[in-house]
Amino acid sequence: MNTATIAGSLLMALISQSRVQAQDPYPPGELGKTVRLGETLVRETNTHPLTKPYVGNVLQCTSCHLDAGRDLKAASFIGVASVYPAYSPRESAVITLEDRILNCFIRSQNGKRPPNGSQVSVAIAAYITWLSKDVPIQMNPKAPLGPNSLRPLKEPAVRPDLARGKSLYADRCSACHSDDGSGSDDGPPVWGHNSFNDGAGLSKVPKMASWLKVAMPPGEADLKIQEAFDIAAFVNSHDRPRFQQPINAKPQRNK
């Protein structure tokens, strides 16, 4: 093999490697494996062996944080890590990103809080931090909300109406979430024992309406503000699990 042939082979190898790297934006080595695991856990929260023991319903993180938190409009993870540590009014304490992630398990997942520092905790935090890698750090002294957090809607002048919400739900939502809210292969349950509990943010009508306005129906998200509030009121008029504060739910700090 002559020098020109060797040089050509090396050049082709370098080009091939650069193409692979361009297609694989994750960090290299063990960190990249952990980031990938975090994304997998976000997408398979209720079925993955690592997270399943801590989940009490059939939801995944990506049920609310669409496209595993990559969707900039619907409760995006992008930039979230940049605001932590942050003050949390709900916890009356300064919390870490890990704290915020783990508390979702006892509210939105209606389950148990995984231990701080566990493989679950570290992997999901690593994934969210990786998604936030280009966002400047600016800790939030008021609330644990990132730069792409859900923007709250101003409540309409006309109060939400359950009858209108029921009709809109049947027309715009039931095909994916079923008439009885129990969900299907196309959409998660939105009330009942397999849904989030009443301690989750989406159990509040204004939060639910704000999320519906930017996220639903998938690929359209064309609800009017009044329609979003009507559907949110109807959905949240149904029973769902009660939130019970676990003893170990709040972050433990040395005094």
Coordinates of N, CA and C in Angstrom, one line a residue:
M1 N 0.9 -1.2 0.0 CA 0.0 0.0 0.0 C 0.9 1.2 0.0
N2 N 0.7 2.1 -1.0 CA 1.6 3.3 -1.1 C 1.1 4.4 -0.1
T3 N 1.9 5.5 -0.1 CA 1.7 6.6 0.9 C 0.3 7.2 0.6
A4 N 0.0 7.4 -0.7 CA -1.2 8.1 -1.1 C -2.4 7.3 -0.6
T5 N -2.3 6.0 -0.8 CA -3.4 5.1 -0.4 C -3.6 5.1 1.1
I6 N -2.5 5.1 1.9 CA -2.6 5.1 3.3 C -3.3 6.5 3.8
A7 N -2.8 7.6 3.2 CA -3.3 8.9 3.5 C -4.8 9.0 3.2
G8 N -5.2 8.4 2.1 CA -6.6 8.4 1.7 C -7.4 7.6 2.6
S9 N -6.9 6.5 3.1 CA -7.6 5.6 4.0 C -7.8 6.3 5.4
L10 N -6.7 7.0 5.8 CA -6.8 7.7 7.1 C -7.8 8.8 7.0
L11 N -7.8 9.5 5.8 CA -8.8 10.7 5.7 C -10.2 10.1 5.7
M12 N -10.5 9.0 5.0 CA -11.8 8.5 5.0 C -12.2 8.0 6.4
A13 N -11.3 7.5 7.2 CA -11.6 7.1 8.6 C -12.0 8.3 9.4
L14 N -11.2 9.4 9.2 CA -11.5 10.6 10.0 C -12.8 11.2 9.6
I15 N -13.2 11.2 8.3 CA -14.4 11.7 7.9 C -15.6 10.8 8.5
S16 N -15.4 9.5 8.4 CA -16.4 8.6 9.0 C -16.6 8.8 10.5
Q17 N -15.5 9.0 11.2 CA -15.6 9.3 12.6 C -16.3 10.6 12.9
S18 N -16.0 11.6 12.1 CA -16.6 12.9 12.4 C -18.1 12.8 12.1
R19 N -18.5 12.0 11.1 CA -19.9 11.8 10.8 C -20.7 11.2 12.0
V20 N -20.0 10.1 12.5 CA -20.6 9.5 13.7 C -20.8 10.4 14.9
Q21 N -19.7 11.2 15.1 CA -19.8 12.2 16.2 C -20.9 13.2 16.0
A22 N -21.0 13.6 14.7 CA -22.1 14.6 14.4 C -23.5 14.0 14.7
Q23 N -23.6 12.7 14.4 CA -24.9 12.1 14.6 C -25.1 11.7 16.1
D24 N -24.1 11.7 16.9 CA -24.2 11.3 18.3 C -23.7 12.5 19.2
P25 N -24.6 13.4 19.6 CA -24.1 14.6 20.3 C -23.9 14.4 21.8
Y26 N -24.1 13.2 22.3 CA -24.0 12.9 23.7 C -22.5 13.0 24.1
P27 N -22.2 13.3 25.4 CA -20.8 13.3 25.9 C -20.2 11.9 25.7
P28 N -18.9 11.8 25.6 CA -18.2 10.6 25.5 C -18.1 9.8 26.8
G29 N -17.8 8.5 26.7 CA -17.4 7.8 27.9 C -18.6 7.5 28.8
E30 N -18.3 7.3 30.1 CA -19.2 7.0 31.1 C -20.3 8.1 31.3
L31 N -19.9 9.3 31.1 CA -20.8 10.4 31.3 C -21.9 10.3 30.2
G32 N -21.5 10.0 29.0 CA -22.5 9.8 27.9 C -23.4 8.7 28.2
K33 N -22.9 7.6 28.7 CA -23.8 6.4 29.1 C -24.8 6.9 30.1
T34 N -24.4 7.7 31.1 CA -25.3 8.1 32.1 C -26.3 9.0 31.6
V35 N -25.9 9.9 30.7 CA -26.9 10.9 30.0 C -27.9 10.1 29.2
R36 N -27.4 9.1 28.5 CA -28.4 8.3 27.7 C -29.3 7.5 28.6
L37 N -28.8 7.0 29.7 CA -29.7 6.3 30.6 C -30.7 7.2 31.2
G38 N -30.3 8.5 31.5 CA -31.3 9.4 32.0 C -32.4 9.7 31.0
E39 N -32.1 9.8 29.7 CA -33.1 10.0 28.7 C -34.0 8.8 28.6
T40 N -33.4 7.6 28.7 CA -34.2 6.4 28.6 C -35.2 6.3 29.8
L41 N -34.7 6.7 31.0 CA -35.6 6.7 32.2 C -36.8 7.7 32.0
V42 N -36.5 8.8 31.4 CA -37.5 9.8 31.2 C -38.6 9.3 30.2
R43 N -38.1 8.5 29.3 CA -39.1 8.0 28.3 C -39.8 6.7 28.7
E44 N -39.2 6.0 29.7 CA -39.7 4.7 30.1 C -39.9 4.6 31.6
T45 N -40.3 5.7 32.2 CA -40.3 5.8 33.6 C -41.1 4.7 34.3
N46 N -42.2 4.4 33.8 CA -43.1 3.4 34.5 C -42.8 1.9 34.2
T47 N -41.9 1.7 33.2 CA -41.6 0.3 32.8 C -40.1 -0.1 33.0
H48 N -39.2 0.9 33.1 CA -37.8 0.6 33.2 C -37.5 0.0 34.6
P49 N -36.7 -1.1 34.6 CA -36.4 -1.7 35.9 C -35.9 -0.8 37.0
L50 N -35.2 0.2 36.6 CA -34.6 1.1 37.6 C -35.6 2.1 38.3
T51 N -36.6 2.5 37.5 CA -37.6 3.5 37.9 C -38.9 2.9 38.3
K52 N -39.3 1.7 37.7 CA -40.6 1.1 38.0 C -40.9 1.0 39.4
P53 N -40.0 0.6 40.3 CA -40.3 0.4 41.7 C -40.7 1.7 42.4
Y54 N -40.5 2.8 41.8 CA -40.8 4.1 42.4 C -42.0 4.8 41.8
V55 N -42.6 4.1 40.8 CA -43.8 4.7 40.1 C -45.1 4.0 40.5
G56 N -46.1 4.9 40.8 CA -47.4 4.3 41.2 C -48.5 4.5 40.2
N57 N -48.1 4.8 39.0 CA -49.1 4.9 37.9 C -48.5 4.5 36.6
V58 N -49.1 4.8 35.5 CA -48.6 4.3 34.2 C -48.0 5.5 33.4
L59 N -47.7 6.6 34.0 CA -47.1 7.7 33.3 C -45.6 7.7 33.2
Q60 N -45.1 8.3 32.2 CA -43.6 8.5 32.1 C -43.4 10.0 32.2
C61 N -42.1 10.4 32.5 CA -41.8 11.8 32.6 C -42.2 12.5 31.3
T62 N -42.0 11.8 30.2 CA -42.3 12.4 28.9 C -43.8 12.6 28.6
S63 N -44.6 12.0 29.5 CA -46.1 12.3 29.3 C -46.4 13.7 29.5
C64 N -45.7 14.4 30.3 CA -45.9 15.9 30.5 C -44.8 16.7 29.9
H65 N -43.5 16.2 30.0 CA -42.4 16.9 29.4 C -42.2 16.3 28.0
L66 N -42.9 16.8 27.0 CA -43.0 16.2 25.7 C -41.6 16.0 25.0
D67 N -41.5 14.9 24.3 CA -40.3 14.6 23.6 C -39.1 14.5 24.6
A68 N -39.4 13.9 25.7 CA -38.4 13.7 26.8 C -37.8 15.1 27.2
G69 N -38.7 16.1 27.2 CA -38.2 17.4 27.7 C -37.6 18.3 26.7
R70 N -37.5 17.8 25.4 CA -36.9 18.6 24.4 C -37.8 19.6 23.7
D71 N -39.1 19.4 23.9 CA -40.1 20.3 23.3 C -40.0 21.6 24.1
L72 N -39.7 22.7 23.4 CA -39.5 24.0 24.1 C -40.7 24.6 24.7
K73 N -41.9 24.2 24.2 CA -43.1 24.8 24.6 C -43.8 24.1 25.8
A74 N -43.6 22.8 25.9 CA -44.4 22.0 26.8 C -43.6 21.5 28.0
A75 N -43.4 22.4 29.0 CA -42.6 22.0 30.2 C -41.2 21.5 29.8
S76 N -40.5 22.2 29.1 CA -39.2 21.8 28.6 C -38.1 21.7 29.7
F77 N -37.3 20.7 29.5 CA -36.1 20.5 30.4 C -34.9 21.4 30.0
I78 N -35.0 21.9 28.8 CA -33.9 22.7 28.3 C -33.6 24.0 29.1
G79 N -32.5 24.0 29.7 CA -32.2 25.2 30.6 C -32.5 25.0 32.0
V80 N -33.3 24.0 32.4 CA -33.7 23.8 33.7 C -32.6 23.7 34.7
A81 N -31.5 23.0 34.4 CA -30.4 22.8 35.3 C -29.8 24.2 35.7
S82 N -29.9 25.2 34.8 CA -29.2 26.5 35.1 C -29.8 27.2 36.2
V83 N -31.0 26.9 36.7 CA -31.6 27.7 37.8 C -31.4 27.1 39.2
Y84 N -30.7 26.0 39.3 CA -30.5 25.3 40.6 C -29.1 25.5 41.1
P85 N -29.0 25.5 42.4 CA -30.1 25.4 43.5 C -31.1 26.6 43.4
A86 N -32.3 26.3 43.7 CA -33.4 27.3 43.6 C -34.2 27.3 44.9
Y87 N -34.9 28.4 45.2 CA -35.8 28.4 46.3 C -37.2 27.8 45.8
S88 N -37.7 26.9 46.6 CA -39.0 26.3 46.3 C -40.0 26.7 47.3
P89 N -41.0 27.5 46.9 CA -42.1 27.9 47.9 C -42.8 26.7 48.4
R90 N -43.0 25.7 47.6 CA -43.7 24.5 48.0 C -43.0 23.7 49.1
E91 N -41.7 23.7 49.0 CA -40.9 23.0 50.0 C -40.4 23.9 51.2
S92 N -40.6 25.3 51.0 CA -40.1 26.3 51.9 C -38.6 26.1 52.2
A93 N -37.9 25.8 51.1 CA -36.5 25.5 51.2 C -35.8 25.7 49.9
V94 N -34.5 25.9 50.0 CA -33.6 25.9 48.8 C -33.4 24.4 48.4
I95 N -33.7 24.1 47.2 CA -33.6 22.7 46.7 C -32.6 22.6 45.5
T96 N -32.2 21.3 45.3 CA -31.3 21.0 44.2 C -32.1 20.5 43.0
L97 N -31.4 20.3 41.9 CA -32.1 19.7 40.7 C -32.5 18.3 41.1
E98 N -31.7 17.6 41.8 CA -32.0 16.2 42.2 C -33.3 16.2 43.1
D99 N -33.4 17.1 44.0 CA -34.6 17.2 44.9 C -35.9 17.4 44.0
R100 N -35.8 18.3 43.0 CA -36.9 18.5 42.2 C -37.3 17.3 41.4
I101 N -36.3 16.6 40.8 CA -36.6 15.4 40.0 C -37.3 14.4 40.9
L102 N -36.7 14.1 42.1 CA -37.2 13.1 43.0 C -38.6 13.4 43.5
N103 N -38.9 14.6 43.7 CA -40.2 15.0 44.2 C -41.3 14.7 43.2
C104 N -40.9 14.7 41.9 CA -41.9 14.4 40.8 C -42.4 13.0 41.0
F105 N -41.5 12.1 41.5 CA -42.0 10.7 41.7 C -43.1 10.6 42.7
I106 N -43.2 11.4 43.7 CA -44.2 11.3 44.7 C -45.5 12.1 44.3
R107 N -45.4 12.9 43.3 CA -46.5 13.7 42.8 C -47.0 13.3 41.5
S108 N -46.3 13.6 40.4 CA -46.7 13.3 39.1 C -46.7 11.8 38.8
Q109 N -45.8 11.0 39.5 CA -45.7 9.6 39.3 C -46.5 8.9 40.4
N110 N -47.1 9.6 41.4 CA -47.8 9.0 42.4 C -47.1 7.8 43.1
G111 N -45.8 8.0 43.3 CA -45.1 6.8 43.8 C -44.2 7.2 45.0
K112 N -43.0 6.6 45.0 CA -42.1 6.8 46.1 C -40.9 7.6 45.6
R113 N -40.2 8.3 46.6 CA -39.1 9.2 46.2 C -37.8 8.3 46.2
P114 N -37.2 8.2 45.0 CA -35.9 7.5 45.0 C -34.9 8.2 45.9
P115 N -33.9 7.5 46.3 CA -32.8 8.1 47.2 C -32.0 9.1 46.4
N116 N -31.6 10.2 47.1 CA -30.6 11.1 46.6 C -29.4 10.3 46.3
G117 N -28.7 10.6 45.1 CA -27.5 10.0 44.8 C -27.6 8.6 44.2
S118 N -28.9 8.1 44.0 CA -29.1 6.8 43.4 C -28.8 6.9 41.9
Q119 N -28.8 5.8 41.2 CA -28.5 5.7 39.8 C -29.7 6.5 39.1
V120 N -30.9 6.3 39.5 CA -32.0 7.0 38.9 C -31.8 8.5 39.0
S121 N -31.5 9.0 40.2 CA -31.4 10.4 40.5 C -30.3 11.0 39.7
V122 N -29.1 10.4 39.7 CA -27.9 10.9 39.0 C -28.2 10.9 37.5
A123 N -28.7 9.8 36.9 CA -28.9 9.7 35.5 C -29.9 10.8 34.9
I124 N -31.0 11.0 35.6 CA -32.0 12.0 35.1 C -31.4 13.4 35.3
A125 N -30.7 13.6 36.4 CA -30.1 14.9 36.6 C -29.0 15.2 35.5
A126 N -28.3 14.1 35.2 CA -27.2 14.3 34.1 C -27.9 14.6 32.8
Y127 N -29.0 13.9 32.5 CA -29.7 14.2 31.2 C -30.2 15.6 31.1
I128 N -30.8 16.1 32.2 CA -31.4 17.4 32.2 C -30.2 18.5 32.1
T129 N -29.1 18.2 32.8 CA -28.0 19.1 32.8 C -27.4 19.2 31.4
W130 N -27.3 18.0 30.8 CA -26.8 18.0 29.4 C -27.7 18.8 28.5
L131 N -29.0 18.7 28.6 CA -29.9 19.5 27.8 C -29.7 21.0 28.1
S132 N -29.2 21.3 29.3 CA -29.0 22.7 29.7 C -27.6 23.3 29.4
K133 N -26.8 22.6 28.7 CA -25.4 22.8 28.7 C -25.0 24.2 28.1
D134 N -25.9 24.8 27.2 CA -25.6 26.1 26.6 C -26.3 27.2 27.2
V135 N -26.9 27.0 28.4 CA -27.7 28.1 29.0 C -26.9 28.6 30.2
P136 N -26.7 29.9 30.3 CA -25.9 30.5 31.4 C -26.6 30.2 32.8
I137 N -25.8 29.9 33.8 CA -26.3 29.7 35.1 C -26.9 31.0 35.7
Q138 N -28.1 30.9 36.2 CA -28.7 32.0 36.9 C -29.7 31.4 37.9
M139 N -29.2 31.2 39.1 CA -30.1 30.6 40.1 C -31.3 31.4 40.4
N140 N -32.4 30.7 40.6 CA -33.7 31.3 40.8 C -34.1 31.5 42.3
P141 N -34.2 32.7 42.8 CA -34.5 32.9 44.2 C -36.0 32.9 44.5
K142 N -36.8 32.8 43.5 CA -38.3 32.8 43.7 C -39.0 31.5 43.5
A143 N -38.5 30.7 42.6 CA -39.2 29.5 42.3 C -38.3 28.6 41.4
P144 N -38.5 27.3 41.5 CA -37.6 26.4 40.7 C -38.1 26.2 39.3
L145 N -38.0 27.3 38.6 CA -38.5 27.3 37.2 C -37.4 27.7 36.2
G146 N -37.2 27.0 35.1 CA -36.2 27.3 34.2 C -36.6 28.3 33.2
P147 N -35.7 28.7 32.3 CA -36.0 29.8 31.3 C -37.0 29.4 30.3
N148 N -37.3 28.1 30.1 CA -38.3 27.7 29.2 C -39.5 27.0 29.9
S149 N -39.7 27.5 31.1 CA -40.8 26.9 31.9 C -42.2 27.3 31.3
L150 N -43.2 26.6 31.7 CA -44.5 26.8 31.2 C -45.0 28.2 31.6
R151 N -45.4 29.0 30.6 CA -45.9 30.3 30.9 C -47.4 30.3 31.3
P152 N -47.7 30.8 32.5 CA -49.1 30.7 33.0 C -50.0 31.6 32.1
L153 N -51.2 31.1 31.8 CA -52.2 31.9 31.1 C -53.0 32.8 32.1
K154 N -53.4 33.9 31.6 CA -54.3 34.7 32.3 C -55.7 34.1 32.3
E155 N -56.3 34.0 33.4 CA -57.6 33.3 33.4 C -58.6 34.1 32.7
P156 N -59.5 33.5 31.9 CA -60.5 34.2 31.0 C -61.5 34.9 31.9
A157 N -62.2 35.9 31.3 CA -63.2 36.6 32.0 C -64.4 35.7 32.4
V158 N -64.7 34.7 31.4 CA -65.8 33.8 31.6 C -65.2 32.5 32.4
R159 N -65.9 32.2 33.5 CA -65.4 31.1 34.3 C -65.4 29.8 33.5
P160 N -64.5 28.9 33.8 CA -64.5 27.6 33.1 C -65.8 26.8 33.4
D161 N -66.3 26.2 32.3 CA -67.6 25.5 32.4 C -67.4 24.0 32.1
L162 N -67.9 23.2 33.0 CA -67.7 21.7 32.9 C -68.5 21.2 31.7
A163 N -69.6 21.7 31.4 CA -70.4 21.2 30.3 C -69.7 21.4 29.0
R164 N -69.2 22.7 28.8 CA -68.4 23.0 27.6 C -67.1 22.1 27.6
G165 N -66.5 21.9 28.8 CA -65.3 21.1 28.8 C -65.5 19.7 28.5
K166 N -66.7 19.1 28.9 CA -67.0 17.8 28.6 C -67.2 17.6 27.1
S167 N -67.9 18.5 26.4 CA -68.1 18.5 25.0 C -66.7 18.6 24.2
L168 N -65.9 19.5 24.7 CA -64.6 19.7 24.0 C -63.7 18.5 24.2
Y169 N -63.8 17.9 25.4 CA -63.0 16.7 25.7 C -63.4 15.6 24.8
A170 N -64.7 15.4 24.6 CA -65.2 14.3 23.7 C -64.7 14.5 22.3
D171 N -64.6 15.8 21.9 CA -64.3 16.1 20.5 C -62.8 16.1 20.2
R172 N -62.0 16.6 21.2 CA -60.6 16.9 21.0 C -59.6 15.9 21.7
C173 N -60.1 15.3 22.8 CA -59.2 14.5 23.7 C -59.5 13.0 23.8
S174 N -60.8 12.6 23.7 CA -61.1 11.3 24.1 C -60.6 10.2 23.1
A175 N -60.3 10.6 21.9 CA -59.7 9.6 21.0 C -58.4 9.0 21.5
C176 N -57.6 9.8 22.2 CA -56.3 9.4 22.7 C -56.4 9.0 24.2
H177 N -57.2 9.7 24.9 CA -57.3 9.5 26.4 C -58.5 8.8 26.9
S178 N -59.4 8.3 25.9 CA -60.6 7.5 26.2 C -61.7 8.4 26.9
D179 N -62.9 7.9 26.7 CA -64.0 8.6 27.2 C -64.0 8.7 28.7
D180 N -63.4 7.7 29.4 CA -63.4 7.7 30.8 C -62.1 8.2 31.4
G181 N -61.2 8.8 30.5 CA -60.0 9.3 31.0 C -58.9 8.3 31.3
S182 N -59.1 7.1 31.0 CA -58.2 6.0 31.4 C -57.0 5.8 30.5
G183 N -57.0 6.6 29.4 CA -55.9 6.5 28.4 C -56.0 5.4 27.5
S184 N -55.0 5.4 26.5 CA -54.9 4.3 25.5 C -53.4 4.2 25.1
D185 N -53.2 3.5 24.0 CA -51.8 3.4 23.5 C -51.4 4.7 22.9
D186 N -52.3 5.6 22.6 CA -52.0 6.9 22.0 C -51.9 8.1 23.0
G187 N -52.3 7.8 24.3 CA -52.3 8.9 25.2 C -52.4 8.4 26.6
P188 N -51.8 9.0 27.6 CA -51.8 8.5 29.0 C -53.2 8.8 29.7
P189 N -53.5 8.2 30.8 CA -54.7 8.5 31.6 C -54.6 9.9 32.1
V190 N -55.7 10.6 32.1 CA -55.7 12.0 32.6 C -56.5 12.1 33.9
W191 N -57.2 11.1 34.4 CA -57.7 11.0 35.7 C -57.8 9.6 36.1
G192 N -58.3 9.3 37.3 CA -58.3 8.0 37.8 C -57.1 7.5 38.5
H193 N -57.1 6.2 38.9 CA -56.0 5.7 39.8 C -54.7 5.6 39.1
N194 N -54.7 5.6 37.7 CA -53.4 5.4 37.0 C -52.8 6.8 36.5
S195 N -53.4 7.9 37.0 CA -53.0 9.2 36.6 C -52.2 9.8 37.7
F196 N -51.8 11.1 37.5 CA -51.0 11.8 38.5 C -51.9 12.1 39.7
N197 N -51.4 12.3 40.9 CA -52.2 12.6 42.1 C -52.5 14.1 42.2
D198 N -53.3 14.4 43.2 CA -53.7 15.8 43.4 C -52.6 16.7 44.0
G199 N -51.4 16.2 44.2 CA -50.3 17.1 44.5 C -49.5 17.5 43.4
A200 N -49.8 17.0 42.2 CA -49.0 17.4 41.0 C -49.5 18.7 40.5
G201 N -48.6 19.4 39.8 CA -48.9 20.7 39.3 C -50.1 20.7 38.3
L202 N -50.2 19.7 37.5 CA -51.3 19.7 36.5 C -52.7 19.4 37.1
S203 N -52.7 19.1 38.4 CA -54.0 18.9 39.0 C -54.7 20.2 39.3
K204 N -54.0 21.3 39.1 CA -54.5 22.7 39.3 C -55.0 23.2 37.9
V205 N -56.2 23.7 37.9 CA -56.8 24.1 36.6 C -56.0 25.1 35.8
P206 N -55.5 26.2 36.4 CA -54.7 27.1 35.6 C -53.4 26.5 35.0
K207 N -52.7 25.6 35.8 CA -51.5 25.0 35.3 C -51.9 24.0 34.2
M208 N -52.9 23.2 34.4 CA -53.4 22.3 33.3 C -53.8 23.1 32.0
A209 N -54.5 24.2 32.2 CA -54.9 24.9 31.0 C -53.7 25.5 30.3
S210 N -52.8 26.0 31.0 CA -51.6 26.6 30.4 C -50.8 25.5 29.6
W211 N -50.8 24.3 30.2 CA -50.1 23.2 29.5 C -50.9 22.8 28.2
L212 N -52.2 22.6 28.4 CA -53.0 22.2 27.2 C -52.9 23.2 26.1
K213 N -52.8 24.5 26.4 CA -52.7 25.5 25.3 C -51.5 25.3 24.4
V214 N -50.4 24.9 25.0 CA -49.2 24.8 24.2 C -48.9 23.4 23.7
A215 N -49.6 22.4 24.3 CA -49.2 21.0 24.1 C -50.2 20.1 23.4
M216 N -51.5 20.5 23.5 CA -52.5 19.6 23.0 C -53.5 20.3 22.0
P217 N -54.1 19.6 21.1 CA -53.8 18.2 20.7 C -52.4 18.1 20.1
P218 N -51.7 17.0 20.1 CA -50.4 16.8 19.6 C -50.3 17.2 18.1
G219 N -49.3 18.1 17.8 CA -49.1 18.5 16.5 C -50.0 19.6 16.0
E220 N -51.0 20.0 16.9 CA -51.9 21.1 16.5 C -51.8 22.2 17.6
A221 N -52.1 21.9 18.8 CA -52.0 22.9 19.9 C -52.7 24.1 19.5
D222 N -54.0 24.0 19.1 CA -54.8 25.2 18.6 C -55.9 25.5 19.5
L223 N -55.9 25.1 20.7 CA -57.0 25.4 21.6 C -57.0 26.9 21.9
K224 N -58.2 27.5 22.0 CA -58.4 28.8 22.5 C -58.2 28.8 24.0
I225 N -57.9 29.9 24.6 CA -57.6 30.0 26.0 C -58.9 29.5 26.8
Q226 N -60.0 30.0 26.4 CA -61.3 29.6 27.1 C -61.5 28.1 27.0
E227 N -61.2 27.5 25.8 CA -61.3 26.1 25.6 C -60.3 25.3 26.5
A228 N -59.1 25.8 26.6 CA -58.1 25.1 27.5 C -58.6 25.1 28.9
F229 N -59.1 26.2 29.4 CA -59.6 26.3 30.8 C -60.8 25.4 31.0
D230 N -61.7 25.3 30.0 CA -62.9 24.5 30.1 C -62.5 23.0 30.2
I231 N -61.6 22.6 29.3 CA -61.1 21.2 29.3 C -60.4 20.9 30.6
A232 N -59.6 21.8 31.1 CA -58.8 21.6 32.3 C -59.8 21.4 33.5
A233 N -60.8 22.2 33.5 CA -61.8 22.2 34.6 C -62.5 20.8 34.6
F234 N -62.9 20.4 33.4 CA -63.6 19.1 33.3 C -62.7 17.9 33.7
V235 N -61.4 17.9 33.2 CA -60.5 16.8 33.5 C -60.3 16.8 35.0
N236 N -60.0 17.9 35.6 CA -59.7 18.0 37.0 C -60.9 17.9 37.9
S237 N -62.1 17.8 37.4 CA -63.3 17.6 38.2 C -63.5 16.1 38.6
H238 N -62.7 15.3 38.0 CA -62.7 13.8 38.2 C -61.8 13.4 39.3
D239 N -62.1 12.3 39.9 CA -61.2 11.7 41.0 C -59.8 11.3 40.5
R240 N -58.9 11.5 41.3 CA -57.5 11.1 41.1 C -56.9 10.7 42.4
P241 N -55.8 10.1 42.5 CA -55.2 9.7 43.8 C -54.9 10.9 44.6
R242 N -55.0 10.7 45.9 CA -54.7 11.8 46.9 C -53.2 11.8 47.2
F243 N -52.6 12.9 47.2 CA -51.2 13.1 47.6 C -51.0 13.0 49.1
Q244 N -50.1 12.2 49.5 CA -49.7 12.1 50.9 C -48.2 12.3 51.1
Q245 N -47.9 13.4 51.9 CA -46.5 13.8 52.1 C -45.7 12.7 52.8
P246 N -44.8 12.1 52.1 CA -43.9 11.1 52.8 C -43.0 11.7 53.8
I247 N -42.6 11.0 54.7 CA -41.7 11.5 55.8 C -40.4 12.0 55.1
N248 N -39.9 11.3 54.1 CA -38.6 11.7 53.5 C -38.7 12.5 52.3
A249 N -39.9 13.2 52.1 CA -40.1 13.9 50.8 C -39.3 15.2 50.7
K250 N -39.1 15.8 51.9 CA -38.4 17.1 51.8 C -36.9 16.9 51.9
P251 N -36.2 17.8 51.3 CA -34.7 17.6 51.3 C -34.2 17.7 52.7
Q252 N -33.3 16.8 53.1 CA -32.7 16.9 54.5 C -31.4 17.7 54.4
R253 N -31.4 18.7 55.3 CA -30.2 19.6 55.3 C -29.6 19.5 56.7
N254 N -28.3 19.6 56.7 CA -27.6 19.7 58.0 C -27.8 21.1 58.6
K255 N -28.1 21.1 59.9 CA -28.4 22.4 60.6 C -27.1 22.8 61.3

